[in-house]
Short mmCIF file of C-alpha atoms and ligand atoms in Angstrom, two decimals:
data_model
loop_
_atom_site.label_atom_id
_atom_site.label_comp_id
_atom_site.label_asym_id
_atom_site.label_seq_id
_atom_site.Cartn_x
_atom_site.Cartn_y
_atom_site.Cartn_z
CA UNK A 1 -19.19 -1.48 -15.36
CA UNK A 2 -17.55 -3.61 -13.12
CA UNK A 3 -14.81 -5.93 -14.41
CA UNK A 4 -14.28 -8.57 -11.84
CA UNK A 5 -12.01 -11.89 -11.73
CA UNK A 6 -14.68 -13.11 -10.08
CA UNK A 7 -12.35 -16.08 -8.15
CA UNK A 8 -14.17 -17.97 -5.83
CA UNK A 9 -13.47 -17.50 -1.88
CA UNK A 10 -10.84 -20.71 -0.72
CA UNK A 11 -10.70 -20.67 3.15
CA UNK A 12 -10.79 -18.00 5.16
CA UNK A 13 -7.74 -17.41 8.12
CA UNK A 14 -9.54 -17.11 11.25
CA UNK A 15 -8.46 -13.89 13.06
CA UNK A 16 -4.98 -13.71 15.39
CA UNK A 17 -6.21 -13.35 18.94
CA UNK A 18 -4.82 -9.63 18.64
CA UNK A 19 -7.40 -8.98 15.81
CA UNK A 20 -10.26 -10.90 17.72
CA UNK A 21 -9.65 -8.15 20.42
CA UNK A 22 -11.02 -5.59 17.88
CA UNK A 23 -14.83 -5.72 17.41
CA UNK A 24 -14.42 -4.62 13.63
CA UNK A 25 -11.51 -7.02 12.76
CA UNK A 26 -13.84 -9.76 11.13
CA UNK A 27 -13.15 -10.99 7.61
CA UNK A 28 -15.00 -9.04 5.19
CA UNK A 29 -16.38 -11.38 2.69
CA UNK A 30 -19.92 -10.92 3.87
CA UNK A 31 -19.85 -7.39 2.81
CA UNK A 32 -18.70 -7.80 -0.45
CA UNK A 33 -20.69 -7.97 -3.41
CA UNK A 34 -20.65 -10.68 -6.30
CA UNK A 35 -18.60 -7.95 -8.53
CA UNK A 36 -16.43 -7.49 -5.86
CA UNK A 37 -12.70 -8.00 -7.03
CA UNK A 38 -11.27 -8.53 -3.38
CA UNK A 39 -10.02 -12.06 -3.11
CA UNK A 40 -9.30 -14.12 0.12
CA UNK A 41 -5.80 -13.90 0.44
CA UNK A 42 -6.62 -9.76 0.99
CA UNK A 43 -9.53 -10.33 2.83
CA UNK A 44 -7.29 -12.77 5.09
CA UNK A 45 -4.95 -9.29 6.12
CA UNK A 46 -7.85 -7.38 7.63
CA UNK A 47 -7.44 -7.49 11.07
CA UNK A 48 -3.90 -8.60 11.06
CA UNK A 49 -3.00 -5.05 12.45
CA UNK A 50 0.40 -5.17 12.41
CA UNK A 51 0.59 -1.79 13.22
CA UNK A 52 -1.00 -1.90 16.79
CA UNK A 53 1.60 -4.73 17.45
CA UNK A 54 4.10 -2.72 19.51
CA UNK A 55 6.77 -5.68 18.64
CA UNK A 56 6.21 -5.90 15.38
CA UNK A 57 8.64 -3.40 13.36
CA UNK A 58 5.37 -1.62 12.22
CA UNK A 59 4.40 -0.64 15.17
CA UNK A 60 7.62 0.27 16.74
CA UNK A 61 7.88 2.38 13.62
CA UNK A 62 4.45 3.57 14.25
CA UNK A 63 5.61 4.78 17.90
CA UNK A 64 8.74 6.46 16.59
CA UNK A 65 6.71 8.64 13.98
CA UNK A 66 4.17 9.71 16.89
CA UNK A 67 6.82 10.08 19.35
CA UNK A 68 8.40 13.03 16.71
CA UNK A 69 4.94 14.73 16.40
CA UNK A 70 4.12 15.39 20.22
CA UNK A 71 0.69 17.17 20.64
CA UNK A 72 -0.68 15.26 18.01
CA UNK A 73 -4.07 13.40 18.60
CA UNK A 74 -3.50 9.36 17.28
CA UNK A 75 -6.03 7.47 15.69
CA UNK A 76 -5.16 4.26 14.82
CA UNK A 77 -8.07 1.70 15.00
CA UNK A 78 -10.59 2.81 11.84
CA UNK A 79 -11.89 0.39 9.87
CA UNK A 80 -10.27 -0.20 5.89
CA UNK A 81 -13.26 -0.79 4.47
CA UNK A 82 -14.38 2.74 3.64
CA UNK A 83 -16.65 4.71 1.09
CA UNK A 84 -15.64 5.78 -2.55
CA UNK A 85 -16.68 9.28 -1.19
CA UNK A 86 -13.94 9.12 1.54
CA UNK A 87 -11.65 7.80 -0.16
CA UNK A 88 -11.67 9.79 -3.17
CA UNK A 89 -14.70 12.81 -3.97
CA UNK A 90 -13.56 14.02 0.04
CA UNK A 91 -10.39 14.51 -1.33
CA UNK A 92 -11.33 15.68 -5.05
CA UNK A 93 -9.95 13.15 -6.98
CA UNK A 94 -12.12 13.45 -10.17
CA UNK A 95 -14.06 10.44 -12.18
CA UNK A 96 -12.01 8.85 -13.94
CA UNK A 97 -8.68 9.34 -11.78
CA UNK A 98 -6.63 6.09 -12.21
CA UNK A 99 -6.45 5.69 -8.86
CA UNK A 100 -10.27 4.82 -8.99
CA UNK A 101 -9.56 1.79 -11.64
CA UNK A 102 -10.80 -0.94 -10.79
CA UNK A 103 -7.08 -2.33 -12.02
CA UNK A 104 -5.66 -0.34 -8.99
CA UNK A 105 -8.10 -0.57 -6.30
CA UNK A 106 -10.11 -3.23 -4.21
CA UNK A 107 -13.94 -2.49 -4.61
CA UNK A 108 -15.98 -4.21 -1.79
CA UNK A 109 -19.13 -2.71 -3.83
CA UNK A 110 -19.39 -0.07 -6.23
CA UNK A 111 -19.67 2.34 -3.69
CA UNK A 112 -17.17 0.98 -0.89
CA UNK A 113 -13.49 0.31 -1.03
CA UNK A 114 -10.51 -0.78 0.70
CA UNK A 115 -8.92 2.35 1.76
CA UNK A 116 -6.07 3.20 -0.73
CA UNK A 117 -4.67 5.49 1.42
CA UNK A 118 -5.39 6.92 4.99
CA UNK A 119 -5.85 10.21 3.27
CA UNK A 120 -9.56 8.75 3.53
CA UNK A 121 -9.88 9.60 6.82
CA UNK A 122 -8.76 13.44 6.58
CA UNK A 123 -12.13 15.07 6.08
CA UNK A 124 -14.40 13.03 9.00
CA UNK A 125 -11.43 14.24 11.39
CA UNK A 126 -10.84 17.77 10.26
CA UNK A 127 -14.92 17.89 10.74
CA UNK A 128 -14.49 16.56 14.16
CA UNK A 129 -12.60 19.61 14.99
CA UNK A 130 -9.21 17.93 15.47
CA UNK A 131 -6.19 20.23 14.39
CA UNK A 132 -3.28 18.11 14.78
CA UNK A 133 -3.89 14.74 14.11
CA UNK A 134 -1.95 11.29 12.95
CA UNK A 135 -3.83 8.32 11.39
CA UNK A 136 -2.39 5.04 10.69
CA UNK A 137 -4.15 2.01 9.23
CA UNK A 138 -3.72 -1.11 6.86
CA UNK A 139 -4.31 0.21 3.02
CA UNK A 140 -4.46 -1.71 -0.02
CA UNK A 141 -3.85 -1.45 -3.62
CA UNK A 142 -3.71 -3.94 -6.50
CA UNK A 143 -0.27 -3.56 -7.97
CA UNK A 144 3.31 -4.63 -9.07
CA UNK A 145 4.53 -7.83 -7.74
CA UNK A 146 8.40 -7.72 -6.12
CA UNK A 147 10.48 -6.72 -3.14
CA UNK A 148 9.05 -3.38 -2.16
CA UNK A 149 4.98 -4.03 -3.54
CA UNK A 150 2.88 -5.55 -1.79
CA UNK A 151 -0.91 -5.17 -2.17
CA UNK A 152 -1.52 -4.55 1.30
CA UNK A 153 0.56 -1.99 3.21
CA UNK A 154 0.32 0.29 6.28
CA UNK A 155 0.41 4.05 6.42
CA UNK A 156 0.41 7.10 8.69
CA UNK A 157 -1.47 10.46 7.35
CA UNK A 158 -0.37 13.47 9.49
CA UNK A 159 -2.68 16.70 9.32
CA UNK A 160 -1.86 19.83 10.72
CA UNK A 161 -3.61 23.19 11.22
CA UNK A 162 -2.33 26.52 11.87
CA UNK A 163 -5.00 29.64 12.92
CA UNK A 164 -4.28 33.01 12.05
CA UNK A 165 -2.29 33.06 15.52
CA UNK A 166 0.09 30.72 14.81
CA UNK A 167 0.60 32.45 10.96
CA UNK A 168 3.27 34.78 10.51
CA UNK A 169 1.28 38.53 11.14
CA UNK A 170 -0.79 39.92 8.56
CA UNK A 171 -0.57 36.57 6.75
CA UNK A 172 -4.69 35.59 5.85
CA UNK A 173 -5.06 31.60 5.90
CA UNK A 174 -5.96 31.76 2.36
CA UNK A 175 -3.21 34.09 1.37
CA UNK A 176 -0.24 33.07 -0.86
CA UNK A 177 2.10 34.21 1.74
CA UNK A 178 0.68 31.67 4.70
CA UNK A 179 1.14 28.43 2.03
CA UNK A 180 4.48 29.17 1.52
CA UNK A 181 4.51 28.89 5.47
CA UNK A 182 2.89 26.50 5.52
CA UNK A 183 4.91 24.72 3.14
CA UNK A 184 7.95 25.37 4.85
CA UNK A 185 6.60 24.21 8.10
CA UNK A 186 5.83 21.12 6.52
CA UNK A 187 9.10 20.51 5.12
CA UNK A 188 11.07 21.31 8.55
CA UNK A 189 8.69 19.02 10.35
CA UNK A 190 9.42 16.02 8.45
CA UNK A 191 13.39 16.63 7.57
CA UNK A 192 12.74 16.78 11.24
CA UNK A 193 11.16 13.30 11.83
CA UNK A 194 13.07 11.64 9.14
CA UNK A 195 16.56 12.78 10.95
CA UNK A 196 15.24 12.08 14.49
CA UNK A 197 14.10 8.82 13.53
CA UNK A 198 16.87 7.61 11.08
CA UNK A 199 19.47 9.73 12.16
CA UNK A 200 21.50 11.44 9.46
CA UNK A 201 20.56 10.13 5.96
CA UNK A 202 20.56 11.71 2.32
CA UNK A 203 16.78 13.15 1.52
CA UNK A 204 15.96 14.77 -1.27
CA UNK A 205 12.42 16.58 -2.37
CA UNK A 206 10.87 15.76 -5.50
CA UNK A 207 7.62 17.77 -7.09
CA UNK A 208 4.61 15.79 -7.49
CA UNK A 209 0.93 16.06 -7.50
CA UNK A 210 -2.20 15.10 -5.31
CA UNK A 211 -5.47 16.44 -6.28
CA UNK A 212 -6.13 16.97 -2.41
CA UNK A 213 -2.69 19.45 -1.70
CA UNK A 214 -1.44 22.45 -3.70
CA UNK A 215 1.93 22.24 -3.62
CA UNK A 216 2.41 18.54 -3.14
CA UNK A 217 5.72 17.10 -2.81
CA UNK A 218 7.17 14.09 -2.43
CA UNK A 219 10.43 13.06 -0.01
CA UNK A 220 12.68 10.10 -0.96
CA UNK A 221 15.56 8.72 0.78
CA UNK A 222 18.56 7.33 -0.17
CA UNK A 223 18.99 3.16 0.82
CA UNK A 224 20.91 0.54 -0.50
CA UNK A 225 21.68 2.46 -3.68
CA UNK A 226 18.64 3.78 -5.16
CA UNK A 227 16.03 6.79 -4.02
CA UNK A 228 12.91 5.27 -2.04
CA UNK A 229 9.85 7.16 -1.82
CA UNK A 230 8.89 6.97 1.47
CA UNK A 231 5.82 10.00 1.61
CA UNK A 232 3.83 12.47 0.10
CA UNK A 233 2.73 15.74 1.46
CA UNK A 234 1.93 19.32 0.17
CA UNK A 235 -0.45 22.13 1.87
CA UNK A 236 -3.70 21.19 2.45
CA UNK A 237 -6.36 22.04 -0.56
CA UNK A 238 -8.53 25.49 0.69
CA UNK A 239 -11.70 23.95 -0.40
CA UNK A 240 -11.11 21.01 1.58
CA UNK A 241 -10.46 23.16 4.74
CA UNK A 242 -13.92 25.48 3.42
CA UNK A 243 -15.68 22.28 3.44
CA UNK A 244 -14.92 20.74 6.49
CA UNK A 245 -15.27 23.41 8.58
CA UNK A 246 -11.43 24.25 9.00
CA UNK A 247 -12.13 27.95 7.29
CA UNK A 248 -10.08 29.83 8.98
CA UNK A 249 -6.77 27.62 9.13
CA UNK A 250 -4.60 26.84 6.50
CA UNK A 251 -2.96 23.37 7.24
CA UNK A 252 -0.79 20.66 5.98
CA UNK A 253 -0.72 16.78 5.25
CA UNK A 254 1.27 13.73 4.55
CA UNK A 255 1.13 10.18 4.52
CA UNK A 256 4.20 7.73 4.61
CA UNK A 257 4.63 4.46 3.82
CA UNK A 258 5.91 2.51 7.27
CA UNK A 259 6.48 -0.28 5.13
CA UNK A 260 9.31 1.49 3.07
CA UNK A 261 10.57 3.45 6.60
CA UNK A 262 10.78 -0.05 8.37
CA UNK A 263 12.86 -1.30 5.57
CA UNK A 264 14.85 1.43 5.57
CA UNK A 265 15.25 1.04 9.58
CA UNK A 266 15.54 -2.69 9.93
CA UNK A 267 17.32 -3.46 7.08
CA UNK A 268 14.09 -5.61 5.82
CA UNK A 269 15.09 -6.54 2.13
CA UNK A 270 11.45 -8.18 1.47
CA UNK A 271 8.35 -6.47 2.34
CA UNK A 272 6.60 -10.00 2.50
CA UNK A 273 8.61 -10.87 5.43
CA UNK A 274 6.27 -7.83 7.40
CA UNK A 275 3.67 -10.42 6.84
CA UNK A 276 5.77 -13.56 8.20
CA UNK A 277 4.91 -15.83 10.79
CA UNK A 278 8.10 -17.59 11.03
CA UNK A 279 9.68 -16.79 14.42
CA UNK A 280 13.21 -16.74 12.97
CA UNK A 281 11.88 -13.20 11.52
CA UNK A 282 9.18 -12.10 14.88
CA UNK A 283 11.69 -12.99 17.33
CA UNK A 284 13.91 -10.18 16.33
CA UNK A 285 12.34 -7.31 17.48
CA UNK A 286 11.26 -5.77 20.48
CA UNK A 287 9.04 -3.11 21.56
CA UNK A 288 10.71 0.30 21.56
CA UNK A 289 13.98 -0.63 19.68
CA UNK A 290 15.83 -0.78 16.61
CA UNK A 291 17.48 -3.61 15.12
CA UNK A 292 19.32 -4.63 12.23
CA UNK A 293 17.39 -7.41 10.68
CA UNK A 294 19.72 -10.40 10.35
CA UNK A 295 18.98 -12.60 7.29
CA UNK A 296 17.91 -16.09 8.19
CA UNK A 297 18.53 -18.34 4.67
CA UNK A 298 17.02 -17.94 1.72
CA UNK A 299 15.47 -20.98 0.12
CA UNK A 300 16.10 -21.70 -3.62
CA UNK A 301 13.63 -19.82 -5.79
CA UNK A 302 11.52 -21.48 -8.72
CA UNK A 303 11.10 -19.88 -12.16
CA UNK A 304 8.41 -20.29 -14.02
CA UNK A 305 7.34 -18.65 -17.54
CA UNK A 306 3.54 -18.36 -18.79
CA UNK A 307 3.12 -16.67 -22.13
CA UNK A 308 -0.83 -16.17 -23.34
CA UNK A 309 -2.63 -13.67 -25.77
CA UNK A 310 -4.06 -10.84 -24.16
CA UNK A 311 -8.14 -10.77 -24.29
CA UNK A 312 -9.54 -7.29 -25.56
CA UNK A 313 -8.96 -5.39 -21.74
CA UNK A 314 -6.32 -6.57 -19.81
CA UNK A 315 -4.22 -4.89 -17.04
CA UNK A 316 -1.58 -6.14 -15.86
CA UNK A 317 -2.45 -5.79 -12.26
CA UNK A 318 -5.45 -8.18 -13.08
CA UNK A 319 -2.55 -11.09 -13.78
CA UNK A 320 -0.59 -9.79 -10.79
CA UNK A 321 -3.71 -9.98 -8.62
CA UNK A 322 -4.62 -13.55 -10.13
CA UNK A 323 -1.10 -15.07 -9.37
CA UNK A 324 -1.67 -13.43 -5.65
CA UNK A 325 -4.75 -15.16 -4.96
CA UNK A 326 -3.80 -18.49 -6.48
CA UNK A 327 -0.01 -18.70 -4.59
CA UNK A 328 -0.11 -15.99 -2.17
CA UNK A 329 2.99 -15.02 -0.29
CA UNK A 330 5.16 -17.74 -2.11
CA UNK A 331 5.07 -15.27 -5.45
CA UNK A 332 7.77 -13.57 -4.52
CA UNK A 333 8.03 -11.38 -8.40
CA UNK A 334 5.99 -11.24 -11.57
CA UNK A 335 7.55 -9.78 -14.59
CA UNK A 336 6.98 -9.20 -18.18
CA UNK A 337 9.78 -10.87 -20.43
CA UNK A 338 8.47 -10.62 -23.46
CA UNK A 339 6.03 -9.08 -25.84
CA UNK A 340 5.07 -9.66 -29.16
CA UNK A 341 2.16 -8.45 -31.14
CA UNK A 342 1.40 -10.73 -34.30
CA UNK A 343 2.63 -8.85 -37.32
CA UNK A 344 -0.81 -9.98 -39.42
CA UNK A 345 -4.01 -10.26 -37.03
CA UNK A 346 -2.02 -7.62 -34.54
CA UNK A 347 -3.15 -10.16 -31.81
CA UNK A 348 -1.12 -8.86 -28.38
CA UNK A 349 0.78 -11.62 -26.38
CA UNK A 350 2.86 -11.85 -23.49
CA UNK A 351 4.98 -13.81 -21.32
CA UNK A 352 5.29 -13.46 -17.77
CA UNK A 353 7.89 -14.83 -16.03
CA UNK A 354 7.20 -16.06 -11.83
CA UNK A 355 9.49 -16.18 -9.22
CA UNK A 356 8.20 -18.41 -6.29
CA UNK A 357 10.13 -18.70 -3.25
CA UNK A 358 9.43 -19.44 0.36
CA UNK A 359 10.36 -17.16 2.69
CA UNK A 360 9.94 -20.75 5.49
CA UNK A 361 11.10 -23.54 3.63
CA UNK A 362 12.06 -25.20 0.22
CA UNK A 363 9.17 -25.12 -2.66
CA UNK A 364 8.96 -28.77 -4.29
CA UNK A 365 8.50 -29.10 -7.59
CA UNK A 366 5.59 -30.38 -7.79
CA UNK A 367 3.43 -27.69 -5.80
CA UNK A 368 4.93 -25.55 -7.75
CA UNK A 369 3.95 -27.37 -10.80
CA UNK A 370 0.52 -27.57 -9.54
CA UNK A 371 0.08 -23.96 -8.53
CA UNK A 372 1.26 -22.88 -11.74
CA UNK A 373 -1.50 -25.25 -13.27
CA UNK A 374 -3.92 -23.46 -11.22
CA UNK A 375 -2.49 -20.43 -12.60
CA UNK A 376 -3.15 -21.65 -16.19
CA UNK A 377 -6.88 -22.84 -15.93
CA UNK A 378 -7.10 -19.13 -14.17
CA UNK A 379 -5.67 -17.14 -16.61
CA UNK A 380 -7.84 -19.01 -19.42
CA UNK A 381 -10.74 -19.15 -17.16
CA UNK A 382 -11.11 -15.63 -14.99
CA UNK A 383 -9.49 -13.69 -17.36
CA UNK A 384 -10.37 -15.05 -20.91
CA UNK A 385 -7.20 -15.06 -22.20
CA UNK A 386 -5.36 -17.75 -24.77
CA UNK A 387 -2.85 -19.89 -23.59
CA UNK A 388 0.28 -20.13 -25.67
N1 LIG B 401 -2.37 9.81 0.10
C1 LIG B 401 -1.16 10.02 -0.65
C2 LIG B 401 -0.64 8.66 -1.15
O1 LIG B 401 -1.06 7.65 -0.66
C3 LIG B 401 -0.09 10.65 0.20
C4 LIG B 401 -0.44 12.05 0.65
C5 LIG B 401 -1.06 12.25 1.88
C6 LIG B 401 -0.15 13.12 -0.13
C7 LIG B 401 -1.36 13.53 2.31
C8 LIG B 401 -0.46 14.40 0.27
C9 LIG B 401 -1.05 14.60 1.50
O2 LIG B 401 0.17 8.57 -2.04
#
């Protein structure tokens, strides 16, 4: 069932002396399986924690969101690699969700993940009897290629549970009357957060759905003149509660994105510079405060354009994921700029158009050249397609 690119490990980073502080923070290859589809340059970020790097705009981030929810208990140190059961049946996200492909997530085995979201740790939590709880961690998701996608990202989930005590009187945890308390609890507390941590700055709430909250919602702010969506939230599922012994509470949950809230913060135009080592971009911050990111130059970027037929199941994640593991962080966007389906077989083509560019130095033509030929005998190779 499982459709792999099946790329061969390269090298392996060794860990940063923070990681090698962390008894988990090993690279994960040896628990992977041979259909695994996790390739080096993702197994290279566990461990990284940029999050429990209190200069590191993740982490001050990190502190500024706990800071706003006082009281809370923060857990910050579980391991990514997680079950398919925590990450997705805990939650109730049927078979078959899309969120389960394996064109959208990285599958360690069939039965163990890199956590797609730190919703994965809700359930083992709410059955340790916390109430009020904040969870941050590294998450990871196959995806889009350009300035705000990454494939592996940090987020905080925030959980928390009100008794009948706390409800307004009369109001049963269960009853219609404490979710739309709940609801509105929710939405004060992070209008709240948002404000105290960005100051002033135009929100807006947008309907959505998660199979784990009902309502779910979704908050986006306004920066640099389009609507980022920074989290998703809604009141806590009652059977989720029921199951993990949280009964008699009703409850809500989120989980932001730090990435897009640091950008927003900073000023950080490219989330690949989160994952920079060049001290023109660490240098800049400093635990506990907020500064505007100041630009260091941008080299010259490098287009290139690779057009191919498309074999019989093709996502483009898989190509997005492909051109990750072969040039890593010098991709900085993959886009479609053309398709054409043959107007007598009905054979499907496309062409893709990369961006590389160094976020450290000038690209020379010629490792570009020679990446993009690795990208060719990959595309025809891994993924079976037809060059053009
Ligand atoms: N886990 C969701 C996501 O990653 C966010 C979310 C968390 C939504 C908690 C509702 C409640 O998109």
């Amino acid at each position: 069932m499982l459709l792999r690119l099946g790329l061969r490990p390269r090298s392996f980073a060794a860990s940063t002396p923070l990681a090698a502080s962390l008894a988990w923070s090993r690279p994960i290859q040896h628990l992977c399986d041979a259909q695994s589809n996790v390739t080096p340059n993702i197994s290279d970020k566990i461990g990284v924690n940029h999050h429990l790097n209190d200069r590191h705009p993740l982490g001050i981030i990190k502190g500024l969101v706990e800071a706003s929810f006082p009281g809370f208990d923060c857990v910050d140190d579980l391991h990514p690699v997680v079950t398919t059961k925590q990450c997705f049946d805990s939650l109730m996200i049927p078979e078959g969700h899309v969120s389960r492909a394996e064109s959208d997530t990285y599958y360690v085995t069939r039965d163990t993940v890199l956590r797609t979201h730190t919703s994965a740790h809700q359930t083992e939590l709410l059955r340790s009897g916390r109430t009020q709880f904040l969870v941050t961690g590294d998450v990871y998701r196959r995806d889009e290629v350009d300035a705000s996608h990454y494939p592996a990202f940090h987020q905080m989930e925030g959980v928390c549970l009100f008794g009948a005590d706390d409800l307004p009187a009369g109001a049963a945890p269960a009853s219609a009357e404490a979710t739309a308390w709940v609801e509105d609890h929710l939405k004060a507390s992070l209008e709240g957060m948002v404000d105290g941590v960005f100051g002033p700055v135009e929100k807006r709430w947008v309907d959505a759905h998660f199979p784990f909250t009902d309502p779910s919602l979704e908050l986006e702010i306004y920066f640099n003149g389009e609507w980022l969506e920074v989290l998703g939230c809604g009141v806590v599922q009652r059977q989720i509660l029921d199951d993990n012994g949280a009964g008699a509470s009703a409850g809500w949950a989120f989980g932001l994105g730090l990435e897009r809230l640091a950008m927003v913060l900073f000023d950080i135009p490219d989330i690949r510079l989160f994952w920079s080592t060049d001290p023109r971009f660490t240098e800049q911050f400093a635990a506990g405060k907020v500064v505007q990111f100041q630009p260091f130059s941008k080299y010259p970027p490098c287009f290139k354009d690779i057009t191919f037929w498309l074999p019989d199941t093709f996502h483009e994640n898989d190509f997005a994921a492909l051109v990750r593991s072969v040039a890593g962080d010098l991709v900085e966007q993959v886009e479609t700029i053309d398709d054409f389906v043959h107007p007598k077989t009905d054979r499907a083509s496309k062409c893709f158009r990369i961006t590389y560019r160094s976020m450290e130095r000038s690209l020379t033509n010629d490792e570009v050249d020679a990446l993009q030929v690795e990208i060719r005998d990959a595309v025809a190779g891994e993924l079976g397609a037809e060059l053009r």
